[in-house]
Amino acid sequence: MQVFNSSSRFGVVSILLHWLVAVAVFTLFGLGLWMVDLNYYHEWYKTGPDIHRSVGILLFGVMIFRVLWRVVNRGPCPLPGQAKWEVRIAHGVHGVLYLLLFVAFVSGYLITTADGSSIHVFDWFTVPSVTGQVKGLEEVAGDIHYWTTWAIVVLAGLHAAAAFKHHLIDRDDTLRRMVGR
């Protein structure tokens, strides 16, 4: 398999980045939903959020790389027969997903660092607070994070449904290109 995208196919790097981000986003979403209901005495009360924050910070780095990769390595051309409106919507959805992911990263970061705390990423490195202590920031960032992540999951679900529509109804190669076939 080719490393770089061609005019007709995605390269292995783009495919791996796509699926890594998809799995990480849905895993973080599930972990986030589960951990907000943990009580202080639950064994995962500290571990769950630590994992969530660490993976979120690492995913932020992956997404920065993904954006740079996309800038220097354009995606394949639209498939023959795809309507221009479908192509425009697909590009728009990708852009909105990218934007929402970065809003989720920043708001998640602000939830933890609003009190001046740093984020310890798997005890590998520490990301310091850039805000110091800001009253009320944690609550505002929490609301933004909550609604943004729900929007990401809903939009990603629609994105997946569209891919299956292309595969099962249109019988084109849209989905095959993203699984490397």
GROMACS .gro file of N, CA and C in nm:
model
  543
    1MET      N    1   0.084  -0.118   0.000
    1MET     CA    2   0.000   0.000   0.000
    1MET      C    3   0.088   0.124   0.000
    2GLN      N    4   0.042   0.225  -0.068
    2GLN     CA    5   0.116   0.351  -0.081
    2GLN      C    6   0.110   0.432   0.048
    3VAL      N    7   0.213   0.508   0.074
    3VAL     CA    8   0.219   0.593   0.192
    3VAL      C    9   0.137   0.720   0.170
    4PHE      N   10   0.155   0.783   0.056
    4PHE     CA   11   0.088   0.909   0.026
    4PHE      C   12  -0.042   0.885  -0.049
    5ASN      N   13  -0.133   0.982  -0.040
    5ASN     CA   14  -0.256   0.976  -0.117
    5ASN      C   15  -0.223   0.993  -0.265
    6SER      N   16  -0.306   0.932  -0.347
    6SER     CA   17  -0.296   0.955  -0.491
    6SER      C   18  -0.425   1.022  -0.535
    7SER      N   19  -0.440   1.044  -0.663
    7SER     CA   20  -0.563   1.108  -0.711
    7SER      C   21  -0.684   1.015  -0.699
    8SER      N   22  -0.658   0.885  -0.679
    8SER     CA   23  -0.769   0.790  -0.672
    8SER      C   24  -0.781   0.714  -0.539
    9ARG      N   25  -0.677   0.720  -0.456
    9ARG     CA   26  -0.679   0.641  -0.332
    9ARG      C   27  -0.617   0.719  -0.216
   10PHE      N   28  -0.659   0.681  -0.096
   10PHE     CA   29  -0.594   0.732   0.024
   10PHE      C   30  -0.471   0.648   0.052
   11GLY      N   31  -0.366   0.710   0.103
   11GLY     CA   32  -0.247   0.637   0.143
   11GLY      C   33  -0.264   0.581   0.284
   12VAL      N   34  -0.171   0.496   0.322
   12VAL     CA   35  -0.180   0.426   0.450
   12VAL      C   36  -0.177   0.524   0.568
   13VAL      N   37  -0.103   0.632   0.558
   13VAL     CA   38  -0.096   0.728   0.668
   13VAL      C   39  -0.233   0.793   0.690
   14SER      N   40  -0.297   0.838   0.585
   14SER     CA   41  -0.430   0.899   0.597
   14SER      C   42  -0.531   0.800   0.652
   15ILE      N   43  -0.525   0.678   0.605
   15ILE     CA   44  -0.619   0.575   0.653
   15ILE      C   45  -0.598   0.547   0.801
   16LEU      N   46  -0.472   0.529   0.841
   16LEU     CA   47  -0.444   0.501   0.982
   16LEU      C   48  -0.483   0.618   1.072
   17LEU      N   49  -0.456   0.740   1.028
   17LEU     CA   50  -0.494   0.858   1.106
   17LEU      C   51  -0.646   0.867   1.121
   18HIS      N   52  -0.718   0.842   1.013
   18HIS     CA   53  -0.864   0.846   1.016
   18HIS      C   54  -0.919   0.749   1.120
   19TRP      N   55  -0.876   0.623   1.114
   19TRP     CA   56  -0.931   0.521   1.203
   19TRP      C   57  -0.880   0.536   1.345
   20LEU      N   58  -0.757   0.581   1.363
   20LEU     CA   59  -0.705   0.606   1.498
   20LEU      C   60  -0.787   0.715   1.567
   21VAL      N   61  -0.813   0.824   1.495
   21VAL     CA   62  -0.891   0.933   1.553
   21VAL      C   63  -1.034   0.887   1.581
   22ALA      N   64  -1.095   0.813   1.488
   22ALA     CA   65  -1.232   0.766   1.507
   22ALA      C   66  -1.244   0.678   1.632
   23VAL      N   67  -1.155   0.581   1.645
   23VAL     CA   68  -1.160   0.492   1.761
   23VAL      C   69  -1.133   0.569   1.889
   24ALA      N   70  -1.034   0.658   1.887
   24ALA     CA   71  -1.001   0.736   2.007
   24ALA      C   72  -1.116   0.827   2.048
   25VAL      N   73  -1.181   0.892   1.951
   25VAL     CA   74  -1.291   0.983   1.983
   25VAL      C   75  -1.406   0.907   2.048
   26PHE      N   76  -1.446   0.796   1.990
   26PHE     CA   77  -1.557   0.720   2.048
   26PHE      C   78  -1.521   0.657   2.182
   27THR      N   79  -1.395   0.618   2.197
   27THR     CA   80  -1.350   0.564   2.326
   27THR      C   81  -1.350   0.675   2.432
   28LEU      N   82  -1.297   0.791   2.398
   28LEU     CA   83  -1.298   0.903   2.492
   28LEU      C   84  -1.440   0.944   2.528
   29PHE      N   85  -1.530   0.943   2.430
   29PHE     CA   86  -1.668   0.980   2.456
   29PHE      C   87  -1.732   0.881   2.555
   30GLY      N   88  -1.713   0.752   2.530
   30GLY     CA   89  -1.767   0.650   2.621
   30GLY      C   90  -1.708   0.661   2.760
   31LEU      N   91  -1.577   0.679   2.768
   31LEU     CA   92  -1.511   0.695   2.898
   31LEU      C   93  -1.562   0.821   2.968
   32GLY      N   94  -1.578   0.929   2.893
   32GLY     CA   95  -1.628   1.053   2.952
   32GLY      C   96  -1.768   1.037   3.008
   33LEU      N   97  -1.857   0.971   2.934
   33LEU     CA   98  -1.992   0.948   2.984
   33LEU      C   99  -1.991   0.863   3.111
   34TRP      N  100  -1.906   0.763   3.111
   34TRP     CA  101  -1.900   0.671   3.226
   34TRP      C  102  -1.840   0.738   3.348
   35MET      N  103  -1.735   0.812   3.330
   35MET     CA  104  -1.660   0.862   3.446
   35MET      C  105  -1.729   0.976   3.519
   36VAL      N  106  -1.819   1.049   3.452
   36VAL     CA  107  -1.884   1.160   3.522
   36VAL      C  108  -1.978   1.113   3.633
   37ASP      N  109  -2.015   0.987   3.629
   37ASP     CA  110  -2.103   0.933   3.733
   37ASP      C  111  -2.029   0.858   3.842
   38LEU      N  112  -1.896   0.856   3.836
   38LEU     CA  113  -1.819   0.787   3.940
   38LEU      C  114  -1.821   0.867   4.069
   39ASN      N  115  -1.833   0.796   4.181
   39ASN     CA  116  -1.825   0.866   4.309
   39ASN      C  117  -1.682   0.863   4.361
   40TYR      N  118  -1.658   0.940   4.461
   40TYR     CA  119  -1.523   0.958   4.516
   40TYR      C  120  -1.459   0.826   4.558
   41TYR      N  121  -1.537   0.730   4.598
   41TYR     CA  122  -1.483   0.604   4.649
   41TYR      C  123  -1.465   0.496   4.541
   42HIS      N  124  -1.504   0.528   4.420
   42HIS     CA  125  -1.487   0.431   4.312
   42HIS      C  126  -1.340   0.420   4.276
   43GLU      N  127  -1.294   0.298   4.249
   43GLU     CA  128  -1.152   0.277   4.220
   43GLU      C  129  -1.105   0.350   4.095
   44TRP      N  130  -1.195   0.385   4.004
   44TRP     CA  131  -1.158   0.455   3.882
   44TRP      C  132  -1.183   0.606   3.890
   45TYR      N  133  -1.220   0.656   4.008
   45TYR     CA  134  -1.252   0.798   4.024
   45TYR      C  135  -1.138   0.889   3.976
   46LYS      N  136  -1.015   0.853   4.003
   46LYS     CA  137  -0.899   0.931   3.960
   46LYS      C  138  -0.841   0.876   3.830
   47THR      N  139  -0.839   0.745   3.815
   47THR     CA  140  -0.777   0.681   3.699
   47THR      C  141  -0.850   0.713   3.569
   48GLY      N  142  -0.984   0.707   3.569
   48GLY     CA  143  -1.062   0.734   3.449
   48GLY      C  144  -1.033   0.872   3.391
   49PRO      N  145  -1.047   0.978   3.472
   49PRO     CA  146  -1.016   1.111   3.420
   49PRO      C  147  -0.870   1.128   3.378
   50ASP      N  148  -0.777   1.065   3.451
   50ASP     CA  149  -0.635   1.074   3.411
   50ASP      C  150  -0.613   1.015   3.272
   51ILE      N  151  -0.674   0.899   3.247
   51ILE     CA  152  -0.662   0.836   3.115
   51ILE      C  153  -0.729   0.924   3.009
   52HIS      N  154  -0.849   0.973   3.041
   52HIS     CA  155  -0.924   1.058   2.948
   52HIS      C  156  -0.842   1.181   2.908
   53ARG      N  157  -0.785   1.249   3.007
   53ARG     CA  158  -0.705   1.368   2.978
   53ARG      C  159  -0.579   1.333   2.899
   54SER      N  160  -0.511   1.226   2.938
   54SER     CA  161  -0.387   1.188   2.870
   54SER      C  162  -0.412   1.153   2.724
   55VAL      N  163  -0.512   1.071   2.700
   55VAL     CA  164  -0.544   1.033   2.562
   55VAL      C  165  -0.590   1.157   2.484
   56GLY      N  166  -0.667   1.244   2.548
   56GLY     CA  167  -0.711   1.367   2.482
   56GLY      C  168  -0.595   1.454   2.438
   57ILE      N  169  -0.496   1.471   2.526
   57ILE     CA  170  -0.378   1.552   2.490
   57ILE      C  171  -0.301   1.486   2.375
   58LEU      N  172  -0.283   1.355   2.381
   58LEU     CA  173  -0.212   1.286   2.273
   58LEU      C  174  -0.290   1.294   2.142
   59LEU      N  175  -0.422   1.283   2.151
   59LEU     CA  176  -0.505   1.293   2.031
   59LEU      C  177  -0.498   1.434   1.972
   60PHE      N  178  -0.486   1.535   2.057
   60PHE     CA  179  -0.467   1.671   2.009
   60PHE      C  180  -0.341   1.677   1.920
   61GLY      N  181  -0.233   1.616   1.966
   61GLY     CA  182  -0.110   1.611   1.885
   61GLY      C  183  -0.129   1.536   1.755
   62VAL      N  184  -0.202   1.425   1.760
   62VAL     CA  185  -0.231   1.348   1.639
   62VAL      C  186  -0.312   1.432   1.541
   63MET      N  187  -0.409   1.508   1.593
   63MET     CA  188  -0.491   1.591   1.505
   63MET      C  189  -0.411   1.705   1.443
   64ILE      N  190  -0.318   1.761   1.516
   64ILE     CA  191  -0.232   1.864   1.456
   64ILE      C  192  -0.153   1.802   1.340
   65PHE      N  193  -0.097   1.683   1.364
   65PHE     CA  194  -0.025   1.613   1.257
   65PHE      C  195  -0.119   1.583   1.140
   66ARG      N  196  -0.243   1.540   1.172
   66ARG     CA  197  -0.338   1.506   1.066
   66ARG      C  198  -0.370   1.627   0.980
   67VAL      N  199  -0.389   1.742   1.041
   67VAL     CA  200  -0.418   1.864   0.965
   67VAL      C  201  -0.298   1.899   0.876
   68LEU      N  202  -0.177   1.892   0.933
   68LEU     CA  203  -0.057   1.921   0.852
   68LEU      C  204  -0.043   1.820   0.739
   69TRP      N  205  -0.070   1.694   0.767
   69TRP     CA  206  -0.062   1.589   0.664
   69TRP      C  207  -0.161   1.618   0.552
   70ARG      N  208  -0.280   1.661   0.589
   70ARG     CA  209  -0.383   1.690   0.490
   70ARG      C  210  -0.345   1.812   0.404
   71VAL      N  211  -0.278   1.909   0.464
   71VAL     CA  212  -0.236   2.028   0.389
   71VAL      C  213  -0.131   1.991   0.285
   72VAL      N  214  -0.035   1.908   0.321
   72VAL     CA  215   0.073   1.874   0.227
   72VAL      C  216   0.041   1.752   0.141
   73ASN      N  217  -0.066   1.680   0.173
   73ASN     CA  218  -0.097   1.556   0.103
   73ASN      C  219  -0.248   1.552   0.077
   74ARG      N  220  -0.291   1.620  -0.028
   74ARG     CA  221  -0.433   1.632  -0.059
   74ARG      C  222  -0.499   1.495  -0.076
   75GLY      N  223  -0.628   1.490  -0.049
   75GLY     CA  224  -0.704   1.366  -0.064
   75GLY      C  225  -0.730   1.334  -0.209
   76PRO      N  226  -0.782   1.215  -0.233
   76PRO     CA  227  -0.813   1.175  -0.370
   76PRO      C  228  -0.924   1.262  -0.430
   77CYS      N  229  -0.933   1.260  -0.560
   77CYS     CA  230  -1.038   1.332  -0.631
   77CYS      C  231  -1.172   1.266  -0.601
   78PRO      N  232  -1.280   1.342  -0.612
   78PRO     CA  233  -1.413   1.280  -0.596
   78PRO      C  234  -1.432   1.168  -0.698
   79LEU      N  235  -1.512   1.072  -0.660
   79LEU     CA  236  -1.540   0.960  -0.750
   79LEU      C  237  -1.630   1.004  -0.865
   80PRO      N  238  -1.614   0.944  -0.980
   80PRO     CA  239  -1.704   0.977  -1.092
   80PRO      C  240  -1.848   0.947  -1.050
   81GLY      N  241  -1.938   1.035  -1.085
   81GLY     CA  242  -2.078   1.012  -1.053
   81GLY      C  243  -2.123   1.074  -0.922
   82GLN      N  244  -2.028   1.121  -0.841
   82GLN     CA  245  -2.069   1.186  -0.716
   82GLN      C  246  -2.119   1.327  -0.748
   83ALA      N  247  -2.233   1.361  -0.691
   83ALA     CA  248  -2.290   1.493  -0.714
   83ALA      C  249  -2.203   1.599  -0.646
   84LYS      N  250  -2.198   1.716  -0.708
   84LYS     CA  251  -2.117   1.825  -0.651
   84LYS      C  252  -2.165   1.862  -0.511
   85TRP      N  253  -2.296   1.857  -0.486
   85TRP     CA  254  -2.348   1.891  -0.354
   85TRP      C  255  -2.300   1.790  -0.250
   86GLU      N  256  -2.288   1.662  -0.289
   86GLU     CA  257  -2.238   1.560  -0.196
   86GLU      C  258  -2.091   1.586  -0.161
   87VAL      N  259  -2.014   1.623  -0.260
   87VAL     CA  260  -1.873   1.652  -0.239
   87VAL      C  261  -1.858   1.774  -0.148
   88ARG      N  262  -1.937   1.879  -0.173
   88ARG     CA  263  -1.932   1.998  -0.088
   88ARG      C  264  -1.973   1.968   0.055
   89ILE      N  265  -2.079   1.890   0.072
   89ILE     CA  266  -2.123   1.854   0.207
   89ILE      C  267  -2.016   1.771   0.277
   90ALA      N  268  -1.955   1.677   0.205
   90ALA     CA  269  -1.850   1.594   0.266
   90ALA      C  270  -1.733   1.680   0.314
   91HIS      N  271  -1.691   1.776   0.231
   91HIS     CA  272  -1.583   1.865   0.272
   91HIS      C  273  -1.625   1.952   0.391
   92GLY      N  274  -1.747   2.000   0.387
   92GLY     CA  275  -1.798   2.081   0.498
   92GLY      C  276  -1.805   2.002   0.628
   93VAL      N  277  -1.854   1.879   0.621
   93VAL     CA  278  -1.862   1.795   0.741
   93VAL      C  279  -1.723   1.768   0.797
   94HIS      N  280  -1.627   1.740   0.711
   94HIS     CA  281  -1.491   1.718   0.759
   94HIS      C  282  -1.437   1.843   0.828
   95GLY      N  283  -1.460   1.958   0.768
   95GLY     CA  284  -1.414   2.083   0.828
   95GLY      C  285  -1.479   2.109   0.963
   96VAL      N  286  -1.609   2.085   0.973
   96VAL     CA  287  -1.679   2.105   1.100
   96VAL      C  288  -1.631   2.004   1.204
   97LEU      N  289  -1.610   1.879   1.163
   97LEU     CA  290  -1.558   1.779   1.257
   97LEU      C  291  -1.421   1.820   1.311
   98TYR      N  292  -1.334   1.865   1.223
   98TYR     CA  293  -1.202   1.910   1.267
   98TYR      C  294  -1.214   2.026   1.366
   99LEU      N  295  -1.299   2.124   1.332
   99LEU     CA  296  -1.318   2.239   1.419
   99LEU      C  297  -1.373   2.196   1.555
  100LEU      N  298  -1.476   2.111   1.555
  100LEU     CA  299  -1.534   2.064   1.680
  100LEU      C  300  -1.433   1.986   1.764
  101LEU      N  301  -1.350   1.906   1.699
  101LEU     CA  302  -1.247   1.831   1.774
  101LEU      C  303  -1.152   1.927   1.845
  102PHE      N  304  -1.109   2.032   1.777
  102PHE     CA  305  -1.018   2.127   1.841
  102PHE      C  306  -1.087   2.205   1.952
  103VAL      N  307  -1.215   2.237   1.935
  103VAL     CA  308  -1.290   2.302   2.043
  103VAL      C  309  -1.300   2.207   2.163
  104ALA      N  310  -1.324   2.079   2.136
  104ALA     CA  311  -1.331   1.980   2.245
  104ALA      C  312  -1.196   1.967   2.316
  105PHE      N  313  -1.086   1.968   2.241
  105PHE     CA  314  -0.954   1.958   2.304
  105PHE      C  315  -0.928   2.078   2.395
  106VAL      N  316  -0.954   2.197   2.342
  106VAL     CA  317  -0.926   2.318   2.420
  106VAL      C  318  -1.017   2.326   2.542
  107SER      N  319  -1.145   2.299   2.523
  107SER     CA  320  -1.237   2.306   2.637
  107SER      C  321  -1.204   2.199   2.741
  108GLY      N  322  -1.166   2.080   2.697
  108GLY     CA  323  -1.126   1.976   2.792
  108GLY      C  324  -1.002   2.016   2.869
  109TYR      N  325  -0.908   2.075   2.800
  109TYR     CA  326  -0.787   2.124   2.865
  109TYR      C  327  -0.822   2.230   2.969
  110LEU      N  328  -0.913   2.322   2.935
  110LEU     CA  329  -0.950   2.431   3.025
  110LEU      C  330  -1.027   2.382   3.147
  111ILE      N  331  -1.102   2.273   3.133
  111ILE     CA  332  -1.173   2.218   3.249
  111ILE      C  333  -1.074   2.185   3.359
  112THR      N  334  -0.967   2.116   3.322
  112THR     CA  335  -0.869   2.071   3.420
  112THR      C  336  -0.778   2.182   3.467
  113THR      N  337  -0.741   2.272   3.379
  113THR     CA  338  -0.638   2.372   3.413
  113THR      C  339  -0.696   2.504   3.463
  114ALA      N  340  -0.828   2.514   3.473
  114ALA     CA  341  -0.891   2.639   3.517
  114ALA      C  342  -0.851   2.677   3.659
  115ASP      N  343  -0.811   2.578   3.738
  115ASP     CA  344  -0.769   2.608   3.876
  115ASP      C  345  -0.617   2.623   3.886
  116GLY      N  346  -0.549   2.627   3.772
  116GLY     CA  347  -0.403   2.642   3.772
  116GLY      C  348  -0.329   2.510   3.768
  117SER      N  349  -0.404   2.397   3.770
  117SER     CA  350  -0.339   2.265   3.769
  117SER      C  351  -0.281   2.232   3.632
  118SER      N  352  -0.180   2.148   3.633
  118SER     CA  353  -0.122   2.096   3.509
  118SER      C  354  -0.188   1.962   3.476
  119ILE      N  355  -0.169   1.918   3.353
  119ILE     CA  356  -0.216   1.786   3.311
  119ILE      C  357  -0.095   1.696   3.296
  120HIS      N  358  -0.095   1.586   3.368
  120HIS     CA  359   0.012   1.487   3.359
  120HIS      C  360  -0.031   1.382   3.258
  121VAL      N  361   0.044   1.371   3.150
  121VAL     CA  362   0.011   1.280   3.041
  121VAL      C  363   0.085   1.148   3.064
  122PHE      N  364   0.014   1.052   3.123
  122PHE     CA  365   0.067   0.919   3.154
  122PHE      C  366   0.202   0.925   3.226
  123ASP      N  367   0.226   1.026   3.301
  123ASP     CA  368   0.355   1.045   3.370
  123ASP      C  369   0.473   1.050   3.272
  124TRP      N  370   0.444   1.081   3.146
  124TRP     CA  371   0.549   1.097   3.046
  124TRP      C  372   0.595   1.242   3.041
  125PHE      N  373   0.498   1.333   3.045
  125PHE     CA  374   0.528   1.476   3.044
  125PHE      C  375   0.408   1.550   3.104
  126THR      N  376   0.427   1.677   3.131
  126THR     CA  377   0.323   1.759   3.194
  126THR      C  378   0.292   1.878   3.104
  127VAL      N  379   0.162   1.907   3.091
  127VAL     CA  380   0.117   2.023   3.016
  127VAL      C  381   0.067   2.124   3.119
  128PRO      N  382   0.135   2.238   3.131
  128PRO     CA  383   0.098   2.336   3.236
  128PRO      C  384  -0.027   2.414   3.199
  129SER      N  385  -0.085   2.476   3.299
  129SER     CA  386  -0.198   2.566   3.279
  129SER      C  387  -0.147   2.695   3.216
  130VAL      N  388  -0.218   2.745   3.118
  130VAL     CA  389  -0.181   2.875   3.059
  130VAL      C  390  -0.271   2.986   3.112
  131THR      N  391  -0.374   2.948   3.189
  131THR     CA  392  -0.469   3.047   3.238
  131THR      C  393  -0.447   3.085   3.383
  132GLY      N  394  -0.382   2.998   3.460
  132GLY     CA  395  -0.379   3.020   3.604
  132GLY      C  396  -0.518   2.993   3.659
  133GLN      N  397  -0.549   3.051   3.772
  133GLN     CA  398  -0.680   3.029   3.831
  133GLN      C  399  -0.781   3.130   3.776
  134VAL      N  400  -0.888   3.078   3.716
  134VAL     CA  401  -0.992   3.164   3.660
  134VAL      C  402  -1.126   3.113   3.712
  135LYS      N  403  -1.192   3.192   3.795
  135LYS     CA  404  -1.321   3.152   3.852
  135LYS      C  405  -1.425   3.136   3.742
  136GLY      N  406  -1.500   3.026   3.749
  136GLY     CA  407  -1.609   3.001   3.656
  136GLY      C  408  -1.566   2.941   3.524
  137LEU      N  409  -1.438   2.938   3.494
  137LEU     CA  410  -1.391   2.886   3.366
  137LEU      C  411  -1.420   2.737   3.353
  138GLU      N  412  -1.402   2.663   3.461
  138GLU     CA  413  -1.424   2.518   3.457
  138GLU      C  414  -1.568   2.485   3.416
  139GLU      N  415  -1.663   2.560   3.470
  139GLU     CA  416  -1.804   2.535   3.439
  139GLU      C  417  -1.836   2.569   3.293
  140VAL      N  418  -1.790   2.683   3.247
  140VAL     CA  419  -1.815   2.724   3.108
  140VAL      C  420  -1.749   2.625   3.012
  141ALA      N  421  -1.623   2.593   3.039
  141ALA     CA  422  -1.550   2.497   2.955
  141ALA      C  423  -1.617   2.360   2.958
  142GLY      N  424  -1.670   2.322   3.074
  142GLY     CA  425  -1.739   2.194   3.087
  142GLY      C  426  -1.864   2.189   3.000
  143ASP      N  427  -1.942   2.296   3.000
  143ASP     CA  428  -2.062   2.301   2.914
  143ASP      C  429  -2.023   2.294   2.767
  144ILE      N  430  -1.922   2.370   2.729
  144ILE     CA  431  -1.877   2.369   2.589
  144ILE      C  432  -1.827   2.230   2.551
  145HIS      N  433  -1.750   2.168   2.639
  145HIS     CA  434  -1.696   2.034   2.614
  145HIS      C  435  -1.809   1.933   2.598
  146TYR      N  436  -1.907   1.940   2.686
  146TYR     CA  437  -2.019   1.846   2.682
  146TYR      C  438  -2.093   1.854   2.549
  147TRP      N  439  -2.136   1.974   2.511
  147TRP     CA  440  -2.215   1.989   2.389
  147TRP      C  441  -2.132   1.967   2.263
  148THR      N  442  -2.006   2.006   2.266
  148THR     CA  443  -1.918   1.984   2.151
  148THR      C  444  -1.897   1.836   2.126
  149THR      N  445  -1.873   1.761   2.232
  149THR     CA  446  -1.848   1.617   2.213
  149THR      C  447  -1.974   1.545   2.166
  150TRP      N  448  -2.090   1.587   2.214
  150TRP     CA  449  -2.214   1.529   2.161
  150TRP      C  450  -2.228   1.562   2.012
  151ALA      N  451  -2.197   1.684   1.975
  151ALA     CA  452  -2.205   1.723   1.834
  151ALA      C  453  -2.109   1.641   1.748
  152ILE      N  454  -1.989   1.616   1.800
  152ILE     CA  455  -1.891   1.534   1.728
  152ILE      C  456  -1.946   1.394   1.704
  153VAL      N  457  -2.000   1.333   1.808
  153VAL     CA  458  -2.050   1.196   1.797
  153VAL      C  459  -2.168   1.189   1.700
  154VAL      N  460  -2.259   1.284   1.708
  154VAL     CA  461  -2.374   1.285   1.615
  154VAL      C  462  -2.326   1.306   1.472
  155LEU      N  463  -2.238   1.402   1.452
  155LEU     CA  464  -2.188   1.430   1.317
  155LEU      C  465  -2.105   1.313   1.263
  156ALA      N  466  -2.025   1.252   1.349
  156ALA     CA  467  -1.947   1.135   1.305
  156ALA      C  468  -2.041   1.019   1.271
  157GLY      N  469  -2.150   1.005   1.344
  157GLY     CA  470  -2.249   0.902   1.312
  157GLY      C  471  -2.312   0.926   1.176
  158LEU      N  472  -2.346   1.052   1.147
  158LEU     CA  473  -2.399   1.086   1.014
  158LEU      C  474  -2.295   1.062   0.905
  159HIS      N  475  -2.171   1.093   0.935
  159HIS     CA  476  -2.059   1.069   0.843
  159HIS      C  477  -2.049   0.919   0.811
  160ALA      N  478  -2.057   0.836   0.914
  160ALA     CA  479  -2.051   0.691   0.893
  160ALA      C  480  -2.173   0.642   0.815
  161ALA      N  481  -2.290   0.696   0.846
  161ALA     CA  482  -2.411   0.657   0.772
  161ALA      C  483  -2.399   0.693   0.624
  162ALA      N  484  -2.341   0.809   0.596
  162ALA     CA  485  -2.320   0.849   0.456
  162ALA      C  486  -2.223   0.754   0.386
  163ALA      N  487  -2.119   0.711   0.457
  163ALA     CA  488  -2.024   0.616   0.398
  163ALA      C  489  -2.093   0.484   0.366
  164PHE      N  490  -2.179   0.438   0.456
  164PHE     CA  491  -2.253   0.314   0.430
  164PHE      C  492  -2.354   0.332   0.317
  165LYS      N  493  -2.414   0.450   0.307
  165LYS     CA  494  -2.504   0.479   0.196
  165LYS      C  495  -2.429   0.468   0.063
  166HIS      N  496  -2.309   0.525   0.060
  166HIS     CA  497  -2.228   0.515  -0.062
  166HIS      C  498  -2.193   0.369  -0.093
  167HIS      N  499  -2.165   0.293   0.009
  167HIS     CA  500  -2.123   0.154  -0.010
  167HIS      C  501  -2.241   0.064  -0.049
  168LEU      N  502  -2.352   0.076   0.024
  168LEU     CA  503  -2.462  -0.018   0.007
  168LEU      C  504  -2.564   0.025  -0.099
  169ILE      N  505  -2.587   0.154  -0.113
  169ILE     CA  506  -2.689   0.200  -0.208
  169ILE      C  507  -2.625   0.246  -0.339
  170ASP      N  508  -2.528   0.336  -0.329
  170ASP     CA  509  -2.462   0.385  -0.450
  170ASP      C  510  -2.365   0.284  -0.509
  171ARG      N  511  -2.318   0.194  -0.424
  171ARG     CA  512  -2.221   0.091  -0.464
  171ARG      C  513  -2.095   0.150  -0.528
  172ASP      N  514  -2.047   0.261  -0.467
  172ASP     CA  515  -1.923   0.320  -0.516
  172ASP      C  516  -1.809   0.288  -0.420
  173ASP      N  517  -1.692   0.341  -0.449
  173ASP     CA  518  -1.571   0.306  -0.373
  173ASP      C  519  -1.540   0.400  -0.257
  174THR      N  520  -1.634   0.483  -0.216
  174THR     CA  521  -1.609   0.579  -0.108
  174THR      C  522  -1.556   0.509   0.017
  175LEU      N  523  -1.626   0.410   0.066
  175LEU     CA  524  -1.584   0.340   0.188
  175LEU      C  525  -1.460   0.254   0.163
  176ARG      N  526  -1.454   0.189   0.049
  176ARG     CA  527  -1.339   0.104   0.016
  176ARG      C  528  -1.210   0.184   0.017
  177ARG      N  529  -1.214   0.308  -0.028
  177ARG     CA  530  -1.093   0.392  -0.030
  177ARG      C  531  -1.044   0.420   0.112
  178MET      N  532  -1.134   0.426   0.210
  178MET     CA  533  -1.092   0.458   0.348
  178MET      C  534  -1.056   0.333   0.428
  179VAL      N  535  -1.081   0.215   0.373
  179VAL     CA  536  -1.035   0.092   0.440
  179VAL      C  537  -0.917   0.030   0.366
  180GLY      N  538  -0.870   0.098   0.262
  180GLY     CA  539  -0.747   0.054   0.195
  180GLY      C  540  -0.768  -0.047   0.085
  181ARG      N  541  -0.887  -0.054   0.031
  181ARG     CA  542  -0.911  -0.149  -0.079
  181ARG      C  543  -0.937  -0.077  -0.209
   0.00000   0.00000   0.00000
